[in-house]
mmCIF file of C-alpha atoms and ligand atoms in Angstrom:
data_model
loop_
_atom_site.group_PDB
_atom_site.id
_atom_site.type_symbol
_atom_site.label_atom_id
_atom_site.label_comp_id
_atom_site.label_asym_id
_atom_site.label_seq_id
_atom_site.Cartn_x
_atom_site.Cartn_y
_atom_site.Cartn_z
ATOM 1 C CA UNK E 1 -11.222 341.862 256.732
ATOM 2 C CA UNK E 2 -12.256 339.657 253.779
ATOM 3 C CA UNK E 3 -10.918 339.921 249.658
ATOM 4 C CA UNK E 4 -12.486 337.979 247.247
ATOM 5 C CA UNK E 5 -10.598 336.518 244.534
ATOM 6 C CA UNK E 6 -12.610 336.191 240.911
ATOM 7 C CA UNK E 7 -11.211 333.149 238.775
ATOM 8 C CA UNK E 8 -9.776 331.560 242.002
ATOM 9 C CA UNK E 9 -9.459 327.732 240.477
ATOM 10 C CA UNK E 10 -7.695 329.121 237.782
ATOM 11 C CA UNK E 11 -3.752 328.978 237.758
ATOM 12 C CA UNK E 12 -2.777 332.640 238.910
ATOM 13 C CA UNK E 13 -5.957 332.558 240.903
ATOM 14 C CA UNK E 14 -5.329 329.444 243.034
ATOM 15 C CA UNK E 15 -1.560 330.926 243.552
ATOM 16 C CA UNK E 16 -2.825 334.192 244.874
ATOM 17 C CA UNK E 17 -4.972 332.901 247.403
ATOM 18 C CA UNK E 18 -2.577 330.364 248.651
ATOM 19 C CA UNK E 19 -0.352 333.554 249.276
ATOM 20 C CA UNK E 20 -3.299 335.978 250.683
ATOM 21 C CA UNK E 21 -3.663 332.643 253.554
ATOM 22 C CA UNK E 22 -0.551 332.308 254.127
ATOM 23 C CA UNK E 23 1.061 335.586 254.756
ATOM 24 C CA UNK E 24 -2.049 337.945 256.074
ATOM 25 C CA UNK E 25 -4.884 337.975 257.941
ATOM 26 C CA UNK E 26 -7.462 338.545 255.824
ATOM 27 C CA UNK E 27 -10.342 336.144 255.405
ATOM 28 C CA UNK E 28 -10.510 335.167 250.935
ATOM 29 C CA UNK E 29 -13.660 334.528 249.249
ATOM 30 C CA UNK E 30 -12.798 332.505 246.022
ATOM 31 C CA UNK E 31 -15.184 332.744 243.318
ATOM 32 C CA UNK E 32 -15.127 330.694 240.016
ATOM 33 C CA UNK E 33 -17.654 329.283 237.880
ATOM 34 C CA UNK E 34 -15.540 326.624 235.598
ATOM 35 C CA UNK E 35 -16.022 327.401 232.216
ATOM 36 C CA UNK E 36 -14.501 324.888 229.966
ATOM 37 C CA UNK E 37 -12.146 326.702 227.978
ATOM 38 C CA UNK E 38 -9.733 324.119 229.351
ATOM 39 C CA UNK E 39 -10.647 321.288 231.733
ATOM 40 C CA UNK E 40 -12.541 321.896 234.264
ATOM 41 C CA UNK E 41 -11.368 319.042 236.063
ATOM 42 C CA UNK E 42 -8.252 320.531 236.879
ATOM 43 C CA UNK E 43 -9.528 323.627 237.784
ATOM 44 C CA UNK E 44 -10.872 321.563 240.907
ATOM 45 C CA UNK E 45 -7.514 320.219 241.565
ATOM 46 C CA UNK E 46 -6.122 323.466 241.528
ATOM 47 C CA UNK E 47 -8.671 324.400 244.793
ATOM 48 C CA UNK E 48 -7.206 321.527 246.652
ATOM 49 C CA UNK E 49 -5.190 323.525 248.444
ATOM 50 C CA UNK E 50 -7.611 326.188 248.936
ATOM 51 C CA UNK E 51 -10.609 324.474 250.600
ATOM 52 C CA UNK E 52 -10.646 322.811 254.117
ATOM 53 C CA UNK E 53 -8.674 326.195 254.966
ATOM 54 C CA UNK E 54 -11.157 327.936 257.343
ATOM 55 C CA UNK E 55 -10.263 331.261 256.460
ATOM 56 C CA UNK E 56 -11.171 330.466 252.712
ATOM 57 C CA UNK E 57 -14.583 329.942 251.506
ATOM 58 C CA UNK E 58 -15.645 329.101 247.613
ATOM 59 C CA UNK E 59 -18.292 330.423 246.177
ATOM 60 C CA UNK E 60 -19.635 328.888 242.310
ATOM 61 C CA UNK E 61 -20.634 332.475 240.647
ATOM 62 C CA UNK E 62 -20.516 332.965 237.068
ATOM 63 C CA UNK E 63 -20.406 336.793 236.856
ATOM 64 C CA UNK E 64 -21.411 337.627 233.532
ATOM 65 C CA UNK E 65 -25.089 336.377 235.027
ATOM 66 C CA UNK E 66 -25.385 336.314 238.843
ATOM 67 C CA UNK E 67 -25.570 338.867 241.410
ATOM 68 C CA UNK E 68 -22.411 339.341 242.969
ATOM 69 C CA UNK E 69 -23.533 341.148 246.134
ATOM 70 C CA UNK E 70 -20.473 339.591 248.380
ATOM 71 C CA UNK E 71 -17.780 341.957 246.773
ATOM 72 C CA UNK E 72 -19.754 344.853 248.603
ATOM 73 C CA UNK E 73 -18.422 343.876 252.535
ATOM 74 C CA UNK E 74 -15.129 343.077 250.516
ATOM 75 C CA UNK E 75 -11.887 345.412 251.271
ATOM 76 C CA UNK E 76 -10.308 344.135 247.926
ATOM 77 C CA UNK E 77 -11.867 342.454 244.924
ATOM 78 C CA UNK E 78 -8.924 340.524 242.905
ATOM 79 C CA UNK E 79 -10.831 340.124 239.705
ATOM 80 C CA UNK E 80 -8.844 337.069 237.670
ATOM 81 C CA UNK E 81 -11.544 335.540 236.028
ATOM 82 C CA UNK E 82 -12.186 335.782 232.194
ATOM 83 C CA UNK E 83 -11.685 334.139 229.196
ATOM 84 C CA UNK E 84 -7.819 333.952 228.552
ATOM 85 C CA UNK E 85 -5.809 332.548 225.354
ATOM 86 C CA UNK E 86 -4.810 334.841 222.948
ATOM 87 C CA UNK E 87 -4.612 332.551 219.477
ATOM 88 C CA UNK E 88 -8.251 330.762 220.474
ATOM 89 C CA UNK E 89 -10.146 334.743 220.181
ATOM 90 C CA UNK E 90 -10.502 334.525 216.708
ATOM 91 C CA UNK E 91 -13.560 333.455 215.120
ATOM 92 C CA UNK E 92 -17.275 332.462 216.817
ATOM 93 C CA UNK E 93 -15.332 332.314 219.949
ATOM 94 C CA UNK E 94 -15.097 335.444 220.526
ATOM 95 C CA UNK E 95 -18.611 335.549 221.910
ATOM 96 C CA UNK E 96 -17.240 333.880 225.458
ATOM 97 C CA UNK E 97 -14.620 336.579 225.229
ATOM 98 C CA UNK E 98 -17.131 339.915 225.299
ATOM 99 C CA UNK E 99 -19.284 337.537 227.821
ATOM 100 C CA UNK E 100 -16.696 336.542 230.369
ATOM 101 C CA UNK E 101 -14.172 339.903 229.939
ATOM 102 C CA UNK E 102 -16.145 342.552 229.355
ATOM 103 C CA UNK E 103 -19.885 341.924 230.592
ATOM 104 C CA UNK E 104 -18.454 339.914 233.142
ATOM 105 C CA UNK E 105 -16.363 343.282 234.584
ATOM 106 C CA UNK E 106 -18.893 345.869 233.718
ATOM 107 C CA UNK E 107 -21.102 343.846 235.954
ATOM 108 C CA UNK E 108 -18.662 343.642 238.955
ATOM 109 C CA UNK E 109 -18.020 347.058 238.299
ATOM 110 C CA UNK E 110 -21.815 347.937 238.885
ATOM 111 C CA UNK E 111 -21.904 346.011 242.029
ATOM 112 C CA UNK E 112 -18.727 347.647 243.753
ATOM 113 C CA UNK E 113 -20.258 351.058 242.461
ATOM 114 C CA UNK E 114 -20.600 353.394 245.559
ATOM 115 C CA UNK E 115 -18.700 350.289 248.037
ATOM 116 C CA UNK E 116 -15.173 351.349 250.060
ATOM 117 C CA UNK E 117 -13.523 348.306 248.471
ATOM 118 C CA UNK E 118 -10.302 348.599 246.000
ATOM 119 C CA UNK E 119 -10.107 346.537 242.802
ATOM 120 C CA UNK E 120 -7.554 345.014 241.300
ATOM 121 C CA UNK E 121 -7.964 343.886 237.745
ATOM 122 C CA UNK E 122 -5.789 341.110 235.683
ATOM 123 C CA UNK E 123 -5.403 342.936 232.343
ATOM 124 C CA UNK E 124 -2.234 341.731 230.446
ATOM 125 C CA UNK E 125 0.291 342.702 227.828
ATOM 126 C CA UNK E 126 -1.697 341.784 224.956
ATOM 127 C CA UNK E 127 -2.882 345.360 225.168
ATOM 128 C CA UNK E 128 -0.153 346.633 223.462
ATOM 129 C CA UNK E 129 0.249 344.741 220.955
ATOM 130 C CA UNK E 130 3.084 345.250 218.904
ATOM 131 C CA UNK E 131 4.125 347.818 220.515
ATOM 132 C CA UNK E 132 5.847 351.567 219.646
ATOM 133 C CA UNK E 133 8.672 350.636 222.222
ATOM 134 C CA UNK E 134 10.305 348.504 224.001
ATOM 135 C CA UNK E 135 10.380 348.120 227.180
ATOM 136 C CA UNK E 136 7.465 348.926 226.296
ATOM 137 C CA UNK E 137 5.543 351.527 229.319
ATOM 138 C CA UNK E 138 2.148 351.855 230.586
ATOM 139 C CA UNK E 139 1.446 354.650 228.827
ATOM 140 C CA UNK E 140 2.163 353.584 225.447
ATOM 141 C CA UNK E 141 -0.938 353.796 222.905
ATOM 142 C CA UNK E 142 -2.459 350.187 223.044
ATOM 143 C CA UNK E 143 -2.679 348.268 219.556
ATOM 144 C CA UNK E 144 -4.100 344.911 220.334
ATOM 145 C CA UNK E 145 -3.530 342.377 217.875
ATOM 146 C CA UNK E 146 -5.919 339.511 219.145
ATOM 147 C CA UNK E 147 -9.426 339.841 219.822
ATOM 148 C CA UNK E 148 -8.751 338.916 223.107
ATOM 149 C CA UNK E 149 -6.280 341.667 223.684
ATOM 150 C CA UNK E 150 -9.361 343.751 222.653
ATOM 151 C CA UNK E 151 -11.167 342.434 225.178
ATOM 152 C CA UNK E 152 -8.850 342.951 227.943
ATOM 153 C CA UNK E 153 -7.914 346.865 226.456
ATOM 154 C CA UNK E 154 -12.300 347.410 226.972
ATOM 155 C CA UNK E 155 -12.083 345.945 230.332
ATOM 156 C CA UNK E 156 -9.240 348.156 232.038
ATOM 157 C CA UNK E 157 -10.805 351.194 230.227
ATOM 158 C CA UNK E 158 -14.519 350.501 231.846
ATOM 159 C CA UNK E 159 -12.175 350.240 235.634
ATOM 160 C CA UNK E 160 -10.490 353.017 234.567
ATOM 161 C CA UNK E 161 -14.267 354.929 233.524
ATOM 162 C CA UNK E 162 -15.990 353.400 237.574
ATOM 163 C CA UNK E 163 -12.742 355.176 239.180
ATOM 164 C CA UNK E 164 -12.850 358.582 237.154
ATOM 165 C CA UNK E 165 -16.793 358.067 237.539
ATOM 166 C CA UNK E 166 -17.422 357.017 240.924
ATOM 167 C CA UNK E 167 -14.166 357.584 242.510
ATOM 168 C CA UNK E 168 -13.802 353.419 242.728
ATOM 169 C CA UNK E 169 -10.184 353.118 243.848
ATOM 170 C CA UNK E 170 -8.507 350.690 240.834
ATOM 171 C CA UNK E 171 -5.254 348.997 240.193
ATOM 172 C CA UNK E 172 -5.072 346.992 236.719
ATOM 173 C CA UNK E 173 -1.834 344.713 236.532
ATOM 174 C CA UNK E 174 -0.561 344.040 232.620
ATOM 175 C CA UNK E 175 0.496 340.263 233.586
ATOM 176 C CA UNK E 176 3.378 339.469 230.952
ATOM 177 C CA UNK E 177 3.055 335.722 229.605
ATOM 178 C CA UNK E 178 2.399 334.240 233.514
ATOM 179 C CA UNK E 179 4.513 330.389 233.811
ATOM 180 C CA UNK E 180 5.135 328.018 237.027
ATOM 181 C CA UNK E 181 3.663 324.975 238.410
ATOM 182 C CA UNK E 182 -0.354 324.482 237.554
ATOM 183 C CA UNK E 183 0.506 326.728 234.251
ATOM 184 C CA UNK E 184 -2.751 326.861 231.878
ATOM 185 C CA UNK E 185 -2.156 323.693 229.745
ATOM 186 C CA UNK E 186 -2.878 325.627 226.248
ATOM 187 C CA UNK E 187 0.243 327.645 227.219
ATOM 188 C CA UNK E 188 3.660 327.341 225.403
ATOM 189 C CA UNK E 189 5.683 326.004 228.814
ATOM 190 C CA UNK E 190 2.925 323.585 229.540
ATOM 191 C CA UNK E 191 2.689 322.044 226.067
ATOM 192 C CA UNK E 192 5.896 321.820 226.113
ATOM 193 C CA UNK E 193 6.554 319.931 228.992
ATOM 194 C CA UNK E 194 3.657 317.701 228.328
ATOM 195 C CA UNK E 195 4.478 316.751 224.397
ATOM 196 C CA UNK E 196 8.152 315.819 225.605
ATOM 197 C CA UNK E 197 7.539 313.862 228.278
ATOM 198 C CA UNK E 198 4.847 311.978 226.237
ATOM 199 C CA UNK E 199 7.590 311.549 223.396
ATOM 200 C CA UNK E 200 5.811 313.852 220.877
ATOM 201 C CA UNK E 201 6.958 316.345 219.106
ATOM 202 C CA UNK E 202 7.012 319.828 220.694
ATOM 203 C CA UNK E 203 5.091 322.338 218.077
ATOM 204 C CA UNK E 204 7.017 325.609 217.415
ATOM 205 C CA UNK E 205 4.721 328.446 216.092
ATOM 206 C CA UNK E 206 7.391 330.285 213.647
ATOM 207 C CA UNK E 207 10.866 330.877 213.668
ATOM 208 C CA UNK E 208 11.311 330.572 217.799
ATOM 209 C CA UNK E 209 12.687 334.046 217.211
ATOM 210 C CA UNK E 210 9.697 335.847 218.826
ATOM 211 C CA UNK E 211 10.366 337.147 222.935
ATOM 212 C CA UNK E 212 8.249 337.502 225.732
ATOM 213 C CA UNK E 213 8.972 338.645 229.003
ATOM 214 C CA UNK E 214 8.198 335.558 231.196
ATOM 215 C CA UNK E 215 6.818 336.178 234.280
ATOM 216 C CA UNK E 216 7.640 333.088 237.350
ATOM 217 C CA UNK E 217 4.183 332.871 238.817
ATOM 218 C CA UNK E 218 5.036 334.029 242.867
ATOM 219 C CA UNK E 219 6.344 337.257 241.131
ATOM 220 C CA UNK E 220 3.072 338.041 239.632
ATOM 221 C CA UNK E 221 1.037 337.354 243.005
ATOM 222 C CA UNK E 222 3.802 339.239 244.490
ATOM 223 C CA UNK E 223 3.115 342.587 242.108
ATOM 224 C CA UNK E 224 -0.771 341.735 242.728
ATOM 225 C CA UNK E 225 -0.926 341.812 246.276
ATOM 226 C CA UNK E 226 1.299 345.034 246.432
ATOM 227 C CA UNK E 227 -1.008 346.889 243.922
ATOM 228 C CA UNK E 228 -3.897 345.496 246.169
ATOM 229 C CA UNK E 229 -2.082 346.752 249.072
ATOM 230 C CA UNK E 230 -0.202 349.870 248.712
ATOM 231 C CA UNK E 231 -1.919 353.394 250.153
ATOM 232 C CA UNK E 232 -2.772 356.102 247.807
ATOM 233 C CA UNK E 233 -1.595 354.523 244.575
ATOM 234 C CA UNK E 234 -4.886 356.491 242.573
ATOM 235 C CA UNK E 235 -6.378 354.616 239.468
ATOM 236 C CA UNK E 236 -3.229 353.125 238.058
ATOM 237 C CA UNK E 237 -2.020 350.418 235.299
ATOM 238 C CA UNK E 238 0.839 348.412 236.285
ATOM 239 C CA UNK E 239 3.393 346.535 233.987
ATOM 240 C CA UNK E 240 4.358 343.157 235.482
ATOM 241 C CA UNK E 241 6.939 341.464 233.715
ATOM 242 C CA UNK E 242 9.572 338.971 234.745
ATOM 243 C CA UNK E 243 12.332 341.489 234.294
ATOM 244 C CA UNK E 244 14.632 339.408 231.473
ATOM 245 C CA UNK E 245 12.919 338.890 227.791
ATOM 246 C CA UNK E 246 13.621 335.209 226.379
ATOM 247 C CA UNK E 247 12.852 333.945 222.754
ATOM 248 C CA UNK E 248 10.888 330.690 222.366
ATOM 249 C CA UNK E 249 14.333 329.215 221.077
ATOM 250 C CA UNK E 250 15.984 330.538 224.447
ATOM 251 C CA UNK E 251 13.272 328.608 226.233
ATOM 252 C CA UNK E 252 13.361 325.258 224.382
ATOM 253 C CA UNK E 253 17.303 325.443 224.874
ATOM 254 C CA UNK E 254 17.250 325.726 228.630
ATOM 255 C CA UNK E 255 14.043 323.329 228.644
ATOM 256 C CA UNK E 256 16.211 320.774 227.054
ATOM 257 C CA UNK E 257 18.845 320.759 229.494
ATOM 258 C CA UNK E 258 16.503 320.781 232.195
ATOM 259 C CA UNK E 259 15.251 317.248 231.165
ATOM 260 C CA UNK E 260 18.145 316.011 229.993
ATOM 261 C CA UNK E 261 17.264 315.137 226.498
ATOM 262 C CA UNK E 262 17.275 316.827 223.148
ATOM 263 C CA UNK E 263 13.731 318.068 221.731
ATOM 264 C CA UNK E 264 11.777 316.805 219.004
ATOM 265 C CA UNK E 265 10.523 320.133 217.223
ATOM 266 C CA UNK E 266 8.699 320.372 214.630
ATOM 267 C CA UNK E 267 7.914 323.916 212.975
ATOM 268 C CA UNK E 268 4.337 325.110 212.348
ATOM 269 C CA UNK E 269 3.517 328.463 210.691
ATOM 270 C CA UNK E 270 3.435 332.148 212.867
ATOM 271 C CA UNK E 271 -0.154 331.785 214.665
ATOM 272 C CA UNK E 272 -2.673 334.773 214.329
ATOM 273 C CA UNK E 273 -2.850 337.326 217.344
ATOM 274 C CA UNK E 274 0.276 336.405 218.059
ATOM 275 C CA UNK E 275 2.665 339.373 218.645
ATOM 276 C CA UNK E 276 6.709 339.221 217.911
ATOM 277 C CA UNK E 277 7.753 340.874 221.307
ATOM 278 C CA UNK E 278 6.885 341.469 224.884
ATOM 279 C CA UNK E 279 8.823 343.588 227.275
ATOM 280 C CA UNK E 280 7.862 345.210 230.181
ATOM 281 C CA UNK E 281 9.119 348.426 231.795
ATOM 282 C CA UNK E 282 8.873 348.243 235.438
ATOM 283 C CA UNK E 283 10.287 351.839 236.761
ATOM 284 C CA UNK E 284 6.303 351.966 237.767
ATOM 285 C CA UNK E 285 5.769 349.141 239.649
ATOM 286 C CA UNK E 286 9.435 349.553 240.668
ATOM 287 C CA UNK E 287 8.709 353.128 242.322
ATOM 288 C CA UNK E 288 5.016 353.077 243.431
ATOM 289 C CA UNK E 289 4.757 349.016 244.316
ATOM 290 C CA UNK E 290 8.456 348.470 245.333
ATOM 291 C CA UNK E 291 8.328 345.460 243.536
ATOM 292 C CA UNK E 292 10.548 343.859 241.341
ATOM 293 C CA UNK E 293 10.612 340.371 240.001
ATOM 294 C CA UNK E 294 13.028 337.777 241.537
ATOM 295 C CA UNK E 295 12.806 334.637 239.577
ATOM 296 C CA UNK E 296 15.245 333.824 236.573
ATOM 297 C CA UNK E 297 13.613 332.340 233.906
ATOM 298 C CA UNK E 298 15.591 328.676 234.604
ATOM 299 C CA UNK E 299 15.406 328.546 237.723
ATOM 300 C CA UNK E 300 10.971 329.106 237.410
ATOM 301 C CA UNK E 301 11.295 326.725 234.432
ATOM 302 C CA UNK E 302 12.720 324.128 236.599
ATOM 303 C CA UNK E 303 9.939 324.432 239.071
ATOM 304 C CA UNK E 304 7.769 324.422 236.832
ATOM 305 C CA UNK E 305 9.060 320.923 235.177
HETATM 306 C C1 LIG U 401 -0.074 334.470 227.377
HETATM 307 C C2 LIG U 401 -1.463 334.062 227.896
HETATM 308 O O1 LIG U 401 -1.955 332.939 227.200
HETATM 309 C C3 LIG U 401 -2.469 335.167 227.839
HETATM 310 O O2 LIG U 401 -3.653 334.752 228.520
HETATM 311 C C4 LIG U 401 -1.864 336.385 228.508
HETATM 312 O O3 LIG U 401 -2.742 337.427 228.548
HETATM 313 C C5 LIG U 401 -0.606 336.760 227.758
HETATM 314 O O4 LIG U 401 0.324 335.674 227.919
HETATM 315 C C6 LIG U 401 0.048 337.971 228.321
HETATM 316 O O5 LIG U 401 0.626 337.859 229.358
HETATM 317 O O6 LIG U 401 -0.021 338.997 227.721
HETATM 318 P P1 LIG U 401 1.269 334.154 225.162
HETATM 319 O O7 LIG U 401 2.333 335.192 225.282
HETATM 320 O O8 LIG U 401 0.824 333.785 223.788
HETATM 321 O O9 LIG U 401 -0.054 334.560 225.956
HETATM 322 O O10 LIG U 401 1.811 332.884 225.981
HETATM 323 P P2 LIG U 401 2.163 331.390 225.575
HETATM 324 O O11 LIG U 401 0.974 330.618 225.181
HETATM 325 O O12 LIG U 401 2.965 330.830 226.710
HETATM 326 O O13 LIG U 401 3.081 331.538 224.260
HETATM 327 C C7 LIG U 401 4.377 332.075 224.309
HETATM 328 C C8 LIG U 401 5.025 331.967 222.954
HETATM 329 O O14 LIG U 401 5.180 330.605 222.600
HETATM 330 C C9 LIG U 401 4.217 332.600 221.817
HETATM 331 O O15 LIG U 401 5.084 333.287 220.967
HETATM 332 C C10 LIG U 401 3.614 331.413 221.068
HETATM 333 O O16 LIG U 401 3.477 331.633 219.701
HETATM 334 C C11 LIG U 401 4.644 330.331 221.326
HETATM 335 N N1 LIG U 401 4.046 328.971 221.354
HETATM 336 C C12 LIG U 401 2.992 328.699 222.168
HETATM 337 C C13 LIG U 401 4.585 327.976 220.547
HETATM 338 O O17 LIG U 401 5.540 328.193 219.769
HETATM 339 N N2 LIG U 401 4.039 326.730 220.597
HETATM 340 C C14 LIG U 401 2.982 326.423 221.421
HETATM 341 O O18 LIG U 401 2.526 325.256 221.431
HETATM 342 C C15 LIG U 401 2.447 327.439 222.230
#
């Protein structure tokens, strides 16, 4: 049997098929086509540990454009790629994100229209915005307050519209704030780590009062290859959160005693798109996945360092 991964050199990407190699049987098909919203160049590092592996083979697609006929022999399609970063959606930028979230789906849609395979689509907690509660469900009404959050909301629905449509068999995952080793570098633990070991000051977007739930990265893969994997589960949305909400003033505490040193900060004002709080409830993924999240937020922060 072969999956193909979408956004494979990306950071939950190259994690996931790592896993798929290591613990089943299945032949993975990464596909990726480096866009540059952060270096490419470490995108390509992140396949080291992919290629030379003869049950993995890459392919360079960009799926907003090309035909992506190899998803049709595929038994699951994890589709990763897009255009992530919720603060950088604003603005003429927000072209890339209807290109490489929505056209890029509706198109892989089309070409697993009428095919046995599953999808699973990377959608995230963005979607709710601020939301009406916390933890915050999967069937709460979606407010998004980024653009990008917008983008990701359109591209669950149009899963959601192939599986009522043409009976495609779909699993989205809401990924809450994703962190562990090869971590995008625009995200908070990354800069972090990288402006205090470079002696700079660490930039604080508000008050440090604002929570997520942070997610250790093998947890996520863990809830993805479940939702890929369990029988029956219909066209669902998963929540998959770390399991313990932190503020950004938590993190920078425990951060600080992980290195050993105290932490320049210096305060900037609240970023746009930016919500206050994340927080997942998991009694879905819980029940229907049997998954839960194992890694304590200093313990994944440590890893990650
Ligand atoms: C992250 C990802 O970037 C999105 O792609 C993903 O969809 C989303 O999680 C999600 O899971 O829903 P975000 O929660 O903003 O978005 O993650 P971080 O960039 O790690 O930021 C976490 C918090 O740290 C935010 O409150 C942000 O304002 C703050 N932050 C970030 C800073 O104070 N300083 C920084 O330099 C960066």
């Amino acid at each position: 049997m072969t999956v193909v991964i979408t956004g494979v050199a990306g950071f939950i990407g190259s994690h996931l098929a790592r896993r798929l190699l290591d613990t089943t049987a299945e032949d993975v098909i990464g596909v990726d086509c480096f866009t540059d919203y952060y270096d490419p160049a470490l995108k390509r590092s992140n396949l080291g540990g992919l290629v030379g592996d003869p049950r993995f083979r890459f392919e360079s697609l960009d799926l907003a454009r090309d035909g992506a006929d190899l998803v049709a022999g595929a038994s699951c399609v994890y589709h990763l790629a897009g255009q992530p970063g919720v603060r950088m959606s604003w603005g003429a930028g927000f072209a890339d994100y209807v290109r490489n979230n929505i056209v890029a789906t509706q198109r892989l849609l089309e070409a697993m229209r009428g095919a046995p395979g599953r999808i699973v689509f990377a959608s995230s907690s963005s979607v709710y915005g601020d939301a009406d509660r916390y933890p915050t469900p999967e069937d709460s009404i979606p407010r998004p307050s980024s653009p990008y959050g917008v983008t990701k909301l359109c591209s669950e629905q149009l899963v959601m519209a192939y599986a009522r449509s043409f009976g495609l068999d779909a699993r989205c995952v809401r990924y809450f704030t994703v962190y562990g080793p090869r971590q995008r570098p625009d995200m908070a633990f990354s800069r972090f780590i990288a402006a205090a070991r470079r002696g700079e000051p660490i930039e604080l977007y508000g008050d440090g009062e604002q929570s997520r739930d942070f997610t250790y990265v093998s947890d996520a893969v863990d809830a993805t290859i479940r939702a890929g994997t369990v029988p029956d589960a219909g066209a669902r949305i998963f929540n998959v959160g770390g399991g313990s909400r932190a503020t950004v003033l938590d993190v920078l505490r425990v951060l600080g005693e992980i290195l050993g040193k105290p932490l320049d900060v210096r305060r900037l004002p609240l970023q746009a798109g930016d919500v206050r709080d994340t927080g997942a409830d998991l009694s879905r993924a819980r029940e229907i996945l049997g998954w839960r999240p194992r890694v304590a937020l200093a313990d994944g922060l440590r890893a990650q360092v």
